């Protein structure tokens, strides 16, 4: 069983997944800090000095001064400001993942296949590239330059 587990762990896919998970967790923290420390403060300032992280609805009926104080006291609150921050983090992460997937898909694109047919200039039917006469209208086709391949 140990050998089988070791073979599983040493496969390239598992190691790639582990690296992606670690980088993803670090990226999530960076984006979280970007939203909470850089993006949301100017937005809050522009909206009248609003601290989005501290917007909440108190469900307990007891007076609290912040979401942190309410959670510390075990009181029920709906922290919609933190939810809004989390939505912004999600949108940024989703956009970055979209850009990465798009870039990978562009790198994987197969080159277009070289055509093997062409339209007849007289009857517009499909004919082989090497044809010298159209099999449908029997027109003599213009001679093409000899290929160097």
Backbone as CSV, one residue per row, in Angstrom:
resi,resn,N_x,N_y,N_z,CA_x,CA_y,CA_z,C_x,C_y,C_z
1,UNK,0.825,-1.184,0.000,0.000,0.000,0.000,0.880,1.264,0.000
2,UNK,2.001,1.233,0.723,2.898,2.382,0.781,3.457,2.704,-0.604
3,UNK,3.852,1.652,-1.371,4.404,1.867,-2.711,3.361,2.482,-3.636
4,UNK,2.127,2.025,-3.497,1.053,2.559,-4.325,0.788,4.027,-3.993
5,UNK,0.803,4.354,-2.692,0.605,5.739,-2.274,1.749,6.609,-2.773
6,UNK,2.981,6.122,-2.656,4.154,6.870,-3.116,4.080,7.109,-4.624
7,UNK,3.661,6.101,-5.396,3.521,6.262,-6.840,2.437,7.294,-7.160
8,UNK,1.358,7.287,-6.390,0.277,8.256,-6.596,0.761,9.672,-6.338
9,UNK,1.474,9.873,-5.242,1.956,11.203,-4.865,2.992,11.715,-5.861
10,UNK,3.811,10.851,-6.393,4.892,11.284,-7.272,4.445,11.513,-8.713
11,UNK,3.187,11.230,-9.010,2.701,11.520,-10.360,2.709,13.020,-10.585
12,UNK,2.952,13.442,-11.781,3.044,14.861,-12.105,1.770,15.626,-11.822
13,UNK,0.618,15.023,-12.078,-0.652,15.727,-11.888,-0.880,16.099,-10.433
14,UNK,-0.535,15.214,-9.520,-0.762,15.484,-8.098,0.141,16.619,-7.627
15,UNK,1.373,16.614,-8.063,2.305,17.666,-7.664,1.873,18.997,-8.275
16,UNK,1.444,18.981,-9.525,0.934,20.204,-10.149,-0.274,20.744,-9.399
17,UNK,-1.160,19.842,-8.988,-2.341,20.256,-8.238,-1.949,20.858,-6.893
18,UNK,-0.980,20.264,-6.221,-0.534,20.794,-4.927,0.075,22.181,-5.085
19,UNK,0.890,22.358,-6.103,1.497,23.668,-6.358,0.414,24.691,-6.679
20,UNK,-0.555,24.311,-7.502,-1.643,25.224,-7.849,-2.463,25.600,-6.622
21,UNK,-2.695,24.651,-5.732,-3.446,24.926,-4.518,-2.703,25.926,-3.622
22,UNK,-1.412,25.754,-3.464,-0.614,26.653,-2.631,-0.563,28.051,-3.248
23,UNK,-0.325,28.118,-4.535,-0.283,29.424,-5.210,-1.660,30.074,-5.175
24,UNK,-2.710,29.283,-5.355,-4.068,29.817,-5.306,-4.408,30.389,-3.943
25,UNK,-3.983,29.714,-2.870,-4.242,30.226,-1.520,-3.501,31.546,-1.300
26,UNK,-2.259,31.607,-1.744,-1.489,32.845,-1.599,-2.105,33.954,-2.456
27,UNK,-2.529,33.628,-3.655,-3.155,34.613,-4.533,-4.450,35.129,-3.915
28,UNK,-5.209,34.228,-3.286,-6.443,34.636,-2.617,-6.186,35.640,-1.510
29,UNK,-5.126,35.432,-0.759,-4.786,36.377,0.310,-4.364,37.731,-0.266
30,UNK,-3.623,37.699,-1.354,-3.196,38.947,-1.991,-4.412,39.717,-2.503
31,UNK,-5.337,39.017,-3.169,-6.536,39.680,-3.689,-7.402,40.187,-2.537
32,UNK,-7.505,39.415,-1.457,-8.276,39.846,-0.292,-7.705,41.144,0.284
33,UNK,-6.390,41.205,0.393,-5.751,42.423,0.875,-5.944,43.573,-0.113
34,UNK,-5.846,43.280,-1.407,-6.062,44.304,-2.431,-7.450,44.922,-2.285
35,UNK,-8.454,44.087,-2.097,-9.826,44.598,-1.975,-10.002,45.359,-0.673
36,UNK,-9.614,44.747,0.446,-9.868,45.347,1.759,-8.994,46.561,2.057
37,UNK,-7.769,46.565,1.550,-6.827,47.618,1.932,-6.605,48.687,0.859
38,UNK,-6.920,48.375,-0.404,-6.625,49.324,-1.464,-7.870,49.755,-2.245
39,UNK,-8.705,48.817,-2.638,-9.850,49.164,-3.484,-11.010,49.755,-2.687
40,UNK,-11.406,49.092,-1.610,-12.612,49.509,-0.885,-12.450,50.809,-0.087
41,UNK,-11.302,51.112,0.512,-11.212,52.394,1.238,-11.491,53.626,0.372
42,UNK,-10.937,53.750,-0.834,-11.297,54.929,-1.640,-12.774,54.938,-2.050
43,UNK,-13.335,53.760,-2.318,-14.759,53.695,-2.658,-15.584,54.140,-1.459
44,UNK,-15.218,53.661,-0.264,-15.914,54.071,0.956,-15.777,55.556,1.218
45,UNK,-14.606,56.114,0.954,-14.377,57.544,1.132,-15.243,58.346,0.164
46,UNK,-15.318,57.875,-1.076,-16.126,58.571,-2.078,-17.621,58.503,-1.755
47,UNK,-18.033,57.474,-1.036,-19.442,57.318,-0.678,-19.764,57.898,0.698
48,UNK,-18.904,58.742,1.216,-19.196,59.389,2.499,-18.572,58.705,3.698
49,UNK,-17.329,58.295,3.557,-16.570,57.668,4.643,-17.244,56.402,5.165
50,UNK,-17.636,55.530,4.260,-18.264,54.257,4.616,-17.182,53.190,4.718
51,UNK,-17.178,52.430,5.817,-16.283,51.285,5.978,-17.103,50.036,5.652
52,UNK,-16.908,49.496,4.452,-17.716,48.366,4.020,-17.552,47.155,4.918
53,UNK,-16.373,46.943,5.458,-16.147,45.791,6.322,-16.949,45.882,7.613
54,UNK,-17.426,47.061,7.958,-18.139,47.244,9.222,-19.632,47.531,9.007
55,UNK,-20.159,47.256,7.829,-21.586,47.418,7.588,-22.301,46.137,8.017
56,UNK,-23.320,46.285,8.839,-24.020,45.103,9.345,-25.423,45.471,9.783
57,UNK,-26.229,44.432,9.940,-27.568,44.570,10.519,-27.553,43.788,11.821
58,UNK,-27.857,44.466,12.914,-27.843,43.839,14.237,-29.169,43.102,14.452
59,UNK,-29.093,41.795,14.626,-30.289,40.991,14.837,-30.555,40.713,16.313
60,UNK,-29.589,41.030,17.171,-29.715,40.674,18.583,-30.507,41.695,19.397
61,UNK,-30.588,42.912,18.914,-31.281,43.943,19.671,-30.414,44.623,20.720
62,UNK,-29.220,44.136,20.949,-28.297,44.749,21.903,-27.365,45.697,21.155
63,UNK,-26.947,46.740,21.816,-26.083,47.737,21.169,-24.677,47.185,20.968
64,UNK,-24.177,47.304,19.741,-22.801,46.927,19.408,-22.227,48.040,18.534
65,UNK,-20.900,48.168,18.570,-20.259,49.239,17.811,-19.637,48.759,16.499
66,UNK,-19.398,47.459,16.379,-18.785,46.936,15.161,-19.141,45.468,15.000
67,UNK,-18.868,44.958,13.811,-19.098,43.542,13.530,-18.200,42.686,14.414
68,UNK,-16.960,43.115,14.600,-16.022,42.353,15.427,-16.513,42.270,16.868
69,UNK,-17.025,43.386,17.397,-17.544,43.368,18.765,-18.760,42.454,18.878
70,UNK,-19.625,42.473,17.890,-20.811,41.626,17.910,-20.432,40.152,17.847
71,UNK,-19.475,39.818,17.011,-19.040,38.422,16.920,-18.342,37.985,18.195
72,UNK,-17.562,38.883,18.771,-16.862,38.585,20.027,-17.866,38.314,21.139
73,UNK,-18.967,39.057,21.164,-19.994,38.889,22.194,-20.975,37.775,21.845
74,UNK,-20.833,37.167,20.677,-21.712,36.082,20.273,-23.092,36.551,19.847
75,UNK,-23.199,37.790,19.411,-24.486,38.330,18.996,-24.700,38.062,17.498
76,UNK,-25.953,37.944,17.119,-26.295,37.653,15.728,-26.314,38.948,14.919
77,UNK,-25.531,38.962,13.859,-25.511,40.099,12.942,-25.452,39.575,11.507
78,UNK,-25.980,40.352,10.602,-25.802,40.087,9.168,-24.737,41.057,8.695
79,UNK,-23.555,40.530,8.396,-22.411,41.361,8.005,-22.403,41.512,6.482
80,UNK,-23.322,42.323,5.965,-23.434,42.470,4.515,-22.267,43.248,3.922
81,UNK,-21.570,44.056,4.689,-20.389,44.762,4.182,-19.249,43.802,3.887
82,UNK,-19.039,42.837,4.777,-18.008,41.828,4.532,-18.395,40.941,3.353
83,UNK,-19.689,40.675,3.237,-20.173,39.896,2.094,-19.892,40.649,0.790
84,UNK,-20.121,41.958,0.777,-19.833,42.766,-0.402,-18.348,42.705,-0.746
85,UNK,-17.492,42.807,0.264,-16.039,42.696,0.028,-15.696,41.328,-0.564
86,UNK,-16.331,40.276,-0.057,-16.067,38.923,-0.552,-16.514,38.779,-2.006
87,UNK,-17.621,39.422,-2.360,-18.081,39.390,-3.752,-17.051,40.073,-4.663
88,UNK,-16.497,41.190,-4.234,-15.482,41.885,-5.034,-14.239,41.006,-5.181
89,UNK,-13.821,40.340,-4.119,-12.677,39.415,-4.185,-12.968,38.306,-5.190
90,UNK,-14.175,37.736,-5.104,-14.548,36.662,-6.022,-14.494,37.133,-7.475
91,UNK,-15.025,38.310,-7.756,-15.032,38.814,-9.130,-13.615,39.019,-9.659
92,UNK,-12.722,39.509,-8.808,-11.332,39.707,-9.239,-10.668,38.356,-9.521
93,UNK,-10.842,37.401,-8.618,-10.250,36.070,-8.814,-10.837,35.410,-10.058
94,UNK,-12.150,35.496,-10.240,-12.787,34.892,-11.412,-12.268,35.526,-12.703
95,UNK,-12.061,36.845,-12.704,-11.545,37.516,-13.895,-10.114,37.073,-14.198
96,UNK,-9.289,36.942,-13.174,-7.901,36.501,-13.384,-7.877,35.059,-13.893
97,UNK,-8.715,34.195,-13.332,-8.781,32.809,-13.812,-9.245,32.782,-15.267
98,UNK,-10.230,33.622,-15.602,-10.685,33.723,-16.998,-9.522,34.111,-17.916
99,UNK,-8.722,35.103,-17.502,-7.594,35.532,-18.331,-6.567,34.419,-18.497
100,UNK,-6.318,33.667,-17.419,-5.351,32.563,-17.495,-5.851,31.471,-18.430
101,UNK,-7.122,31.074,-18.277,-7.687,30.025,-19.131,-7.702,30.480,-20.590
102,UNK,-8.031,31.743,-20.811,-8.047,32.278,-22.173,-6.650,32.217,-22.793
103,UNK,-5.635,32.600,-22.018,-4.254,32.569,-22.525,-3.814,31.138,-22.824
104,UNK,-4.161,30.200,-21.945,-3.790,28.800,-22.172,-4.498,28.261,-23.414
105,UNK,-5.764,28.589,-23.584,-6.496,28.126,-24.765,-5.912,28.699,-26.047
106,UNK,-5.444,29.935,-26.020,-4.823,30.521,-27.209,-3.497,29.851,-27.529
107,UNK,-2.762,29.446,-26.488,-1.497,28.751,-26.732,-1.739,27.351,-27.282
108,UNK,-2.863,26.743,-26.924,-3.157,25.381,-27.365,-3.812,25.313,-28.733
109,UNK,-4.177,26.434,-29.305,-4.862,26.415,-30.597,-4.008,25.697,-31.627
110,UNK,-4.659,24.821,-32.374,-3.982,24.088,-33.433,-3.888,24.988,-34.657
111,UNK,-2.791,24.907,-35.370,-2.708,25.703,-36.597,-3.777,25.224,-37.584
112,UNK,-4.282,26.159,-38.349,-5.311,25.809,-39.309,-4.756,24.849,-40.349
113,UNK,-5.555,23.862,-40.695,-5.137,22.878,-41.691,-5.058,23.551,-43.057
114,UNK,-4.070,23.153,-43.824,-3.945,23.709,-45.166,-5.068,23.139,-46.026
115,UNK,-5.697,23.963,-46.817,-6.829,23.482,-47.619,-6.376,22.500,-48.692
116,UNK,-7.235,21.531,-48.990,-6.944,20.556,-50.046,-7.848,20.769,-51.255
117,UNK,-8.815,21.685,-51.113,-9.728,21.961,-52.220,-9.794,23.461,-52.476
118,UNK,-10.374,23.785,-53.627,-10.572,25.196,-53.995,-11.846,25.281,-54.824
119,UNK,-12.425,26.464,-54.931,-13.608,26.581,-55.792,-13.196,26.767,-57.254
120,UNK,-13.981,26.207,-58.126,-13.750,26.406,-59.559,-14.105,27.856,-59.884
121,UNK,-13.248,28.594,-60.593,-13.551,29.995,-60.890,-14.713,30.166,-61.873
122,UNK,-15.139,29.089,-62.516,-16.204,29.195,-63.521,-17.569,28.750,-62.973
123,UNK,-17.606,27.566,-62.332,-18.897,27.058,-61.851,-19.001,27.061,-60.327
124,UNK,-17.961,27.438,-59.631,-17.887,27.579,-58.179,-18.114,26.250,-57.448
125,UNK,-17.921,25.137,-58.109,-17.985,23.849,-57.408,-16.634,23.582,-56.746
126,UNK,-16.606,22.690,-55.815,-15.379,22.387,-55.074,-14.563,21.367,-55.851
127,UNK,-13.287,21.715,-56.041,-12.394,20.814,-56.786,-11.081,20.674,-56.028
128,UNK,-10.325,19.669,-56.348,-9.032,19.433,-55.735,-8.057,20.531,-56.131
129,UNK,-7.136,20.849,-55.222,-6.149,21.902,-55.506,-5.270,21.572,-56.712
130,UNK,-4.994,20.287,-56.940,-4.087,19.883,-58.012,-4.785,19.760,-59.366
131,UNK,-6.091,19.931,-59.379,-6.844,19.738,-60.631,-6.466,20.783,-61.669
132,UNK,-6.401,20.350,-62.933,-6.133,21.268,-64.040,-7.384,21.504,-64.877
133,UNK,-8.409,20.652,-64.650,-9.686,20.791,-65.351,-10.782,20.507,-64.326
134,UNK,-11.859,21.287,-64.384,-12.974,21.104,-63.457,-13.761,19.856,-63.846
135,UNK,-14.007,18.920,-62.918,-14.755,17.713,-63.269,-16.243,17.985,-63.483
136,UNK,-16.726,19.129,-63.047,-18.160,19.428,-63.183,-18.478,20.183,-64.464
137,UNK,-17.742,21.279,-64.721,-18.041,22.084,-65.919,-17.019,21.848,-67.034
138,UNK,-16.023,21.045,-66.766,-14.934,20.668,-67.691,-14.132,21.852,-68.209
139,UNK,-14.164,22.965,-67.491,-13.377,24.133,-67.900,-11.909,23.891,-67.614
140,UNK,-11.081,24.400,-68.514,-9.641,24.339,-68.293,-9.302,25.378,-67.222
141,UNK,-8.655,24.958,-66.147,-8.350,25.856,-65.038,-7.047,26.575,-65.281
142,UNK,-6.920,27.788,-64.781,-5.625,28.488,-64.933,-4.520,27.686,-64.261
143,UNK,-3.391,27.673,-64.896,-2.285,26.890,-64.337,-1.720,27.606,-63.113
144,UNK,-1.500,26.828,-62.089,-0.947,27.369,-60.850,0.560,27.242,-60.910
145,UNK,1.218,28.045,-60.094,2.672,27.951,-60.010,3.044,26.618,-59.388
146,UNK,4.097,25.982,-59.872,4.509,24.701,-59.276,4.918,24.909,-57.828
147,UNK,4.498,23.960,-56.992,4.847,24.078,-55.561,6.290,23.670,-55.349
148,UNK,6.920,24.293,-54.347,8.329,24.009,-54.047,8.470,22.929,-53.003
149,UNK,7.352,22.372,-52.528,7.408,21.370,-51.460,7.704,20.037,-51.971
